[in-house]
Tab-separated table of N, CA, C and O and ligand atoms in Angstrom:
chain	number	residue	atom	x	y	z
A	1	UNK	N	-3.285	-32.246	-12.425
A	1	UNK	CA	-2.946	-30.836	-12.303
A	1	UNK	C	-3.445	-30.284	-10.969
A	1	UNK	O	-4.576	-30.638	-10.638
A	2	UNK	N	-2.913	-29.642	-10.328
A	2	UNK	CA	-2.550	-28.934	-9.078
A	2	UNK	C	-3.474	-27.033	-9.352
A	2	UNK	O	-3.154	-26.119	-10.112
A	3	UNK	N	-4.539	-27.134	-8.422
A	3	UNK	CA	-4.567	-25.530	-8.343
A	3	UNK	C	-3.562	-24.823	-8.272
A	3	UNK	O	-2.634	-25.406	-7.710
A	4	UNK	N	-3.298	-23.629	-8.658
A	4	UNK	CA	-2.605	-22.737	-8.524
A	4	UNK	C	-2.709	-21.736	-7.442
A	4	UNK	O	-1.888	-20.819	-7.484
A	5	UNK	N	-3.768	-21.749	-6.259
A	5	UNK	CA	-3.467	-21.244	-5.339
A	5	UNK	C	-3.424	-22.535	-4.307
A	5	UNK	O	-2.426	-22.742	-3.616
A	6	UNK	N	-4.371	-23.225	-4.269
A	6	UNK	CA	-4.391	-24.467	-3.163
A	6	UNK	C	-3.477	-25.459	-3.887
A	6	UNK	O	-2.745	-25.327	-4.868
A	7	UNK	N	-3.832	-26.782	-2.862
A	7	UNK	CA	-3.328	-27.612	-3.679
A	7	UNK	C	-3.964	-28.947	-3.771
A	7	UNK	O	-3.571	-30.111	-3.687
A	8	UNK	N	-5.451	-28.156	-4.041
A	8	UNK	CA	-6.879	-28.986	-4.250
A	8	UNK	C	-6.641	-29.599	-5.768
A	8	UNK	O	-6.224	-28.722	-6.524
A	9	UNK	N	-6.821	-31.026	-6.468
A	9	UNK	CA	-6.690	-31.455	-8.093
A	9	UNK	C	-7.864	-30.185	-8.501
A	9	UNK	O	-8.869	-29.868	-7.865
A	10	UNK	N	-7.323	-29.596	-9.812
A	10	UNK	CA	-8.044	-28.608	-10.725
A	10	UNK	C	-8.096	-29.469	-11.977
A	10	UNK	O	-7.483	-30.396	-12.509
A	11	UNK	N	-9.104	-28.713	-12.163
A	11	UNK	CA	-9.908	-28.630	-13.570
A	11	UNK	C	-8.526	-28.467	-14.659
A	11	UNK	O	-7.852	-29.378	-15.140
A	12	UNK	N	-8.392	-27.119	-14.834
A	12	UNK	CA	-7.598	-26.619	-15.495
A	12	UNK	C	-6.723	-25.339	-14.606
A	12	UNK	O	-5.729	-25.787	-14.034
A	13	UNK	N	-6.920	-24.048	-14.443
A	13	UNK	CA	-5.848	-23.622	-13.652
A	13	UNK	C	-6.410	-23.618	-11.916
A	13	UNK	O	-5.949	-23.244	-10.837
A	14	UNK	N	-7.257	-24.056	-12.251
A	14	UNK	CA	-8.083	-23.687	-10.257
A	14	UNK	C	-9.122	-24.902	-10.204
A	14	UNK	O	-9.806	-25.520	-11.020
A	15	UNK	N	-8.822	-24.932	-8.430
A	15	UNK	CA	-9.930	-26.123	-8.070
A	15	UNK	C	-11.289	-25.651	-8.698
A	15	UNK	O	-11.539	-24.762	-9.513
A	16	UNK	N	-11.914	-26.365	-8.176
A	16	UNK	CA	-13.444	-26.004	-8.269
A	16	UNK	C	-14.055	-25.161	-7.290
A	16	UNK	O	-15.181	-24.699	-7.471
A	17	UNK	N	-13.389	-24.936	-6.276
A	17	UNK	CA	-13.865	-23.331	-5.261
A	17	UNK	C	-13.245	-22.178	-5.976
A	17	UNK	O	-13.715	-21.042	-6.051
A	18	UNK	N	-12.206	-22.583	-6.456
A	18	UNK	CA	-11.259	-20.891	-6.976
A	18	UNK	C	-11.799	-20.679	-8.177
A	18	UNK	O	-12.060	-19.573	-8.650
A	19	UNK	N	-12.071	-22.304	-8.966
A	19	UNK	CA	-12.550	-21.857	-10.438
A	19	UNK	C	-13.966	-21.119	-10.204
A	19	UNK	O	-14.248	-20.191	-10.962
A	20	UNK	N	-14.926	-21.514	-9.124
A	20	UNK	CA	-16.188	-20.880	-8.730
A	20	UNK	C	-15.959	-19.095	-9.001
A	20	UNK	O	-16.451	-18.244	-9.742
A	21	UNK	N	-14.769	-19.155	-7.772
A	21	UNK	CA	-14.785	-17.404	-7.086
A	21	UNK	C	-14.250	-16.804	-8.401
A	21	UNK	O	-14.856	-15.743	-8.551
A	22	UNK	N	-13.547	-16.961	-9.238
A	22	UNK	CA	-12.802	-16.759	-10.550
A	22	UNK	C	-13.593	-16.420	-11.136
A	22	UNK	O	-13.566	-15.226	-11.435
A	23	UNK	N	-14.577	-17.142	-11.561
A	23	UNK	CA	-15.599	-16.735	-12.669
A	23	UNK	C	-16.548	-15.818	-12.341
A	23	UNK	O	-17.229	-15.255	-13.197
A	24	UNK	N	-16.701	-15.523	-10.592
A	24	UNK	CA	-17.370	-14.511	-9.915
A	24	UNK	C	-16.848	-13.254	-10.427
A	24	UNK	O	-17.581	-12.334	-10.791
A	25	UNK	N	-15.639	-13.222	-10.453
A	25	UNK	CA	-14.805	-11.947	-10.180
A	25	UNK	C	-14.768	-11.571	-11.580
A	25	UNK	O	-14.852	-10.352	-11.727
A	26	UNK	N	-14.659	-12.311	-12.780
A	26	UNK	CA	-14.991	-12.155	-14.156
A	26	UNK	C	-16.321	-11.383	-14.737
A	26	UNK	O	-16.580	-10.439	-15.484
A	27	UNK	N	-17.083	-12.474	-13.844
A	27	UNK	CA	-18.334	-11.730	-14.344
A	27	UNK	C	-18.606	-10.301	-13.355
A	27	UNK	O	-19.219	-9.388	-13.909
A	28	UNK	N	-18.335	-10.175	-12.470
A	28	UNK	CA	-18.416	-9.169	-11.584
A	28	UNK	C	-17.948	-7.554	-12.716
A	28	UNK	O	-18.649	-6.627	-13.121
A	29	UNK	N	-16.511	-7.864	-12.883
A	29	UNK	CA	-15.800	-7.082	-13.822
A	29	UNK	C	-16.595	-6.254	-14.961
A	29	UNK	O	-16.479	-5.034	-15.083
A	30	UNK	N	-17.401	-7.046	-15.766
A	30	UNK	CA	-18.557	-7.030	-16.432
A	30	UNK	C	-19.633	-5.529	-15.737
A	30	UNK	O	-19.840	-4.515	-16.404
A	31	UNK	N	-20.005	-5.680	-14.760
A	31	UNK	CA	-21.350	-5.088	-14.134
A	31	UNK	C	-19.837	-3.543	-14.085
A	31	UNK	O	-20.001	-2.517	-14.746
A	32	UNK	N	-18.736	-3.733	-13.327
A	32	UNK	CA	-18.270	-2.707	-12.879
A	32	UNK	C	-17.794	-2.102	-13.924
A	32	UNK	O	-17.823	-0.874	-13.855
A	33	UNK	N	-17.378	-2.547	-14.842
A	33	UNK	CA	-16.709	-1.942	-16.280
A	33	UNK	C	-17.952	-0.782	-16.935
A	33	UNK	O	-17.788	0.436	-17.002
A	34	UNK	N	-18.880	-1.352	-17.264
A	34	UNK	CA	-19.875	-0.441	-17.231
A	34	UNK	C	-20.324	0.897	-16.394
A	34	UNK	O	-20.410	2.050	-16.817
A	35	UNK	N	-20.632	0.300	-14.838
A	35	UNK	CA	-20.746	0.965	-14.209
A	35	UNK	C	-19.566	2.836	-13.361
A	35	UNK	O	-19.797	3.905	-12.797
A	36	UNK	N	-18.503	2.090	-13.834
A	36	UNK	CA	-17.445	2.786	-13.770
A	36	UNK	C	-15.892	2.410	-14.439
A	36	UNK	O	-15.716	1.250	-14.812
A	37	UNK	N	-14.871	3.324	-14.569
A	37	UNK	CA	-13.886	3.123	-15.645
A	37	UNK	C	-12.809	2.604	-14.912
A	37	UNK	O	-11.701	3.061	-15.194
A	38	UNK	N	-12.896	1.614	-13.893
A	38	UNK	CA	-11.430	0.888	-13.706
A	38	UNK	C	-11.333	-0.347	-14.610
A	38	UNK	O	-12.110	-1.067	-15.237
A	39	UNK	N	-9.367	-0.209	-14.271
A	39	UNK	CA	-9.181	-1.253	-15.376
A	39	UNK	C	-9.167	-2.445	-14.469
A	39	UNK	O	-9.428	-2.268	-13.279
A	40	UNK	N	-8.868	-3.724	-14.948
A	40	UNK	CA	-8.882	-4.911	-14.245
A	40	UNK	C	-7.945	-5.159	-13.287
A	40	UNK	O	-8.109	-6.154	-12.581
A	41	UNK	N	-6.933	-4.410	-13.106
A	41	UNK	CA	-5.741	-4.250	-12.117
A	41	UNK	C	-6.567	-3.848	-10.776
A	41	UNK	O	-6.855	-4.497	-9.770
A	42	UNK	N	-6.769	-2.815	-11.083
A	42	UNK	CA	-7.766	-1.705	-10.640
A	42	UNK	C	-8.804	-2.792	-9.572
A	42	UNK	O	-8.850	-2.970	-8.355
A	43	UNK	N	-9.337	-3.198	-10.407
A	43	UNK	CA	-10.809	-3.964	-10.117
A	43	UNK	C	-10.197	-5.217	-8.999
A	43	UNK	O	-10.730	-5.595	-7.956
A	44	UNK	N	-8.820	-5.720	-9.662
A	44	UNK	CA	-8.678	-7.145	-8.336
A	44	UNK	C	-8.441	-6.485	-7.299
A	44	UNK	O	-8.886	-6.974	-6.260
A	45	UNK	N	-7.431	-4.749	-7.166
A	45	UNK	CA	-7.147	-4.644	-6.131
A	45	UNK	C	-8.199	-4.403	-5.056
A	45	UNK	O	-8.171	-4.711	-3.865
A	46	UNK	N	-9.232	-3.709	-5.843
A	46	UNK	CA	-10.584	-3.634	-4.803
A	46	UNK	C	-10.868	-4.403	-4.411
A	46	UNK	O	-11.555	-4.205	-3.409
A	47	UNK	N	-10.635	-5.852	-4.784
A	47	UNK	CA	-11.438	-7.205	-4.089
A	47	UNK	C	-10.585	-7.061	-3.034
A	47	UNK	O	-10.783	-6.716	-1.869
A	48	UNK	N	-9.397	-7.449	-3.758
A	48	UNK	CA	-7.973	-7.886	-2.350
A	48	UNK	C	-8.116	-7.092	-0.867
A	48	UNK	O	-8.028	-7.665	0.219
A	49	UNK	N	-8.368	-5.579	-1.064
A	49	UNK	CA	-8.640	-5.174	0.010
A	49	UNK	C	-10.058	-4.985	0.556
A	49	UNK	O	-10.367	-4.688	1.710
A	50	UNK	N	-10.752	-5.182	-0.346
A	50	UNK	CA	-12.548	-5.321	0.364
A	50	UNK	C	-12.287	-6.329	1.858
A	50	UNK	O	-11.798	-7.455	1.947
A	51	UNK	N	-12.781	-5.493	2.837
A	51	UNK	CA	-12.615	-6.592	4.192
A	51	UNK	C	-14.190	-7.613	3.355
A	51	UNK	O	-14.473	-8.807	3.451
A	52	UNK	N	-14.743	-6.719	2.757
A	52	UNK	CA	-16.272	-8.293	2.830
A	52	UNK	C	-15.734	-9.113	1.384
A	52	UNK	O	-16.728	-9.519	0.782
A	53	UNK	N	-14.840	-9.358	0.884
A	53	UNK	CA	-14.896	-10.314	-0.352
A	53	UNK	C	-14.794	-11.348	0.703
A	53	UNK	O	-14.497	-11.208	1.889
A	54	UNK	N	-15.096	-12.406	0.043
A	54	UNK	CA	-15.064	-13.472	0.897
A	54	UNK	C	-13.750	-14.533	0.420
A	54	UNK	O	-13.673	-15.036	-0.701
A	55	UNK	N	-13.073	-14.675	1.174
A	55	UNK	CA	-11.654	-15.625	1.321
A	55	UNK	C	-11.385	-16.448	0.062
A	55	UNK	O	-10.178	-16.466	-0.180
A	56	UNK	N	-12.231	-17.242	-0.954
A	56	UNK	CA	-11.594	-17.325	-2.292
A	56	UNK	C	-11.572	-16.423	-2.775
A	56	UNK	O	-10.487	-16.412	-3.359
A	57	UNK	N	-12.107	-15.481	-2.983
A	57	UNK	CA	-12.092	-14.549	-4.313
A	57	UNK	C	-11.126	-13.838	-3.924
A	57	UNK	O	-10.184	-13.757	-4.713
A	58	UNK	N	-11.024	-13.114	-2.643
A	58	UNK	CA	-9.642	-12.850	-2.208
A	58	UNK	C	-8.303	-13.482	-2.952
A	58	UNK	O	-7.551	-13.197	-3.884
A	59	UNK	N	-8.438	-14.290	-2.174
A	59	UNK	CA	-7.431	-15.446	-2.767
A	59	UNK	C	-6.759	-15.686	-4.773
A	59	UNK	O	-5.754	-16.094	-5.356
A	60	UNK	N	-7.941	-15.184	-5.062
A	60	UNK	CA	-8.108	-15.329	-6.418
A	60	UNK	C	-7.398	-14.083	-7.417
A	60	UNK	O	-6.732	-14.022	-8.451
A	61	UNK	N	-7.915	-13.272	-6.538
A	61	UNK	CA	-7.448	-11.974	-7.051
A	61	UNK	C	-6.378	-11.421	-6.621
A	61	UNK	O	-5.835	-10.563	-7.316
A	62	UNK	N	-5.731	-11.878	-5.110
A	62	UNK	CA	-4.138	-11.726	-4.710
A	62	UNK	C	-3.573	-12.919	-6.171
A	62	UNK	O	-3.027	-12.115	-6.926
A	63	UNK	N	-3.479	-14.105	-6.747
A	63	UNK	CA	-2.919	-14.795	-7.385
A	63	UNK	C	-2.990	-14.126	-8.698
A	63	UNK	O	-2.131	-14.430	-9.525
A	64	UNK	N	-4.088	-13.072	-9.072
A	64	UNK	CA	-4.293	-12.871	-10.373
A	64	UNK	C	-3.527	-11.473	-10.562
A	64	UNK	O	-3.384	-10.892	-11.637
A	65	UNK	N	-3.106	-11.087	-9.424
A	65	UNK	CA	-2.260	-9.619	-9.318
A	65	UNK	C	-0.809	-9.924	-9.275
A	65	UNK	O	-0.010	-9.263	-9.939
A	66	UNK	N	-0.433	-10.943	-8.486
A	66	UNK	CA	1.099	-10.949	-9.065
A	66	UNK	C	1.402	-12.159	-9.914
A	66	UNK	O	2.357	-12.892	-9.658
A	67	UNK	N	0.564	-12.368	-10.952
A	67	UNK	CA	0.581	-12.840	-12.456
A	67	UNK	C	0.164	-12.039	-13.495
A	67	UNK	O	0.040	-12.433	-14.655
A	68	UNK	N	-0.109	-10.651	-13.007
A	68	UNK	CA	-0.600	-9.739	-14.075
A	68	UNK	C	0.600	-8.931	-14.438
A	68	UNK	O	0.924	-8.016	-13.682
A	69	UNK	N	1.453	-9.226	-15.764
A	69	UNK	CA	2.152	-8.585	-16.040
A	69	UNK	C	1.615	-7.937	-17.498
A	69	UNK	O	2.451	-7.720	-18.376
A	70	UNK	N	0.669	-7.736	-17.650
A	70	UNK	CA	-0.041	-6.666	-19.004
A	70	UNK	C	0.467	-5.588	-18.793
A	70	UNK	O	0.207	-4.630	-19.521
B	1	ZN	ZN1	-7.937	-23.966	-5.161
């Protein structure tokens, strides 16, 4: 199986850098959900345009926005 953004062999849907930044951005979600009321749409787009996310999680969260059809 093929990452879904690279085309590094994955685990299951992401290499092991995206599955890393992925689970960042998960747990991240967590601290901000609390802290304030965006929804998860909400929350990737802040990464996507944060100039400081750093290039997977970017990456992670452009792939997780145009697969978000909730
Ligand atoms: Zn990857």
């Amino acid at each position: 199986m093929k990452c879904r953004i690279c085309n590094r062999e994955a685990l299951e849907k992401y290499c092991e850098l995206h599955e890393k930044a992925y689970r960042n951005i998960v747990q991240k979600y967590d601290s901000w959900k609390r802290a304030m009321d965006v929804s998860w749409k909400e929350y990737l787009n802040e990464i996507a345009k944060n100039p400081y996310t750093g290039s997977w999680a970017k990456e992670v969260a452009e792939q997780l926005l145009k697969n978000e059809d909730r």
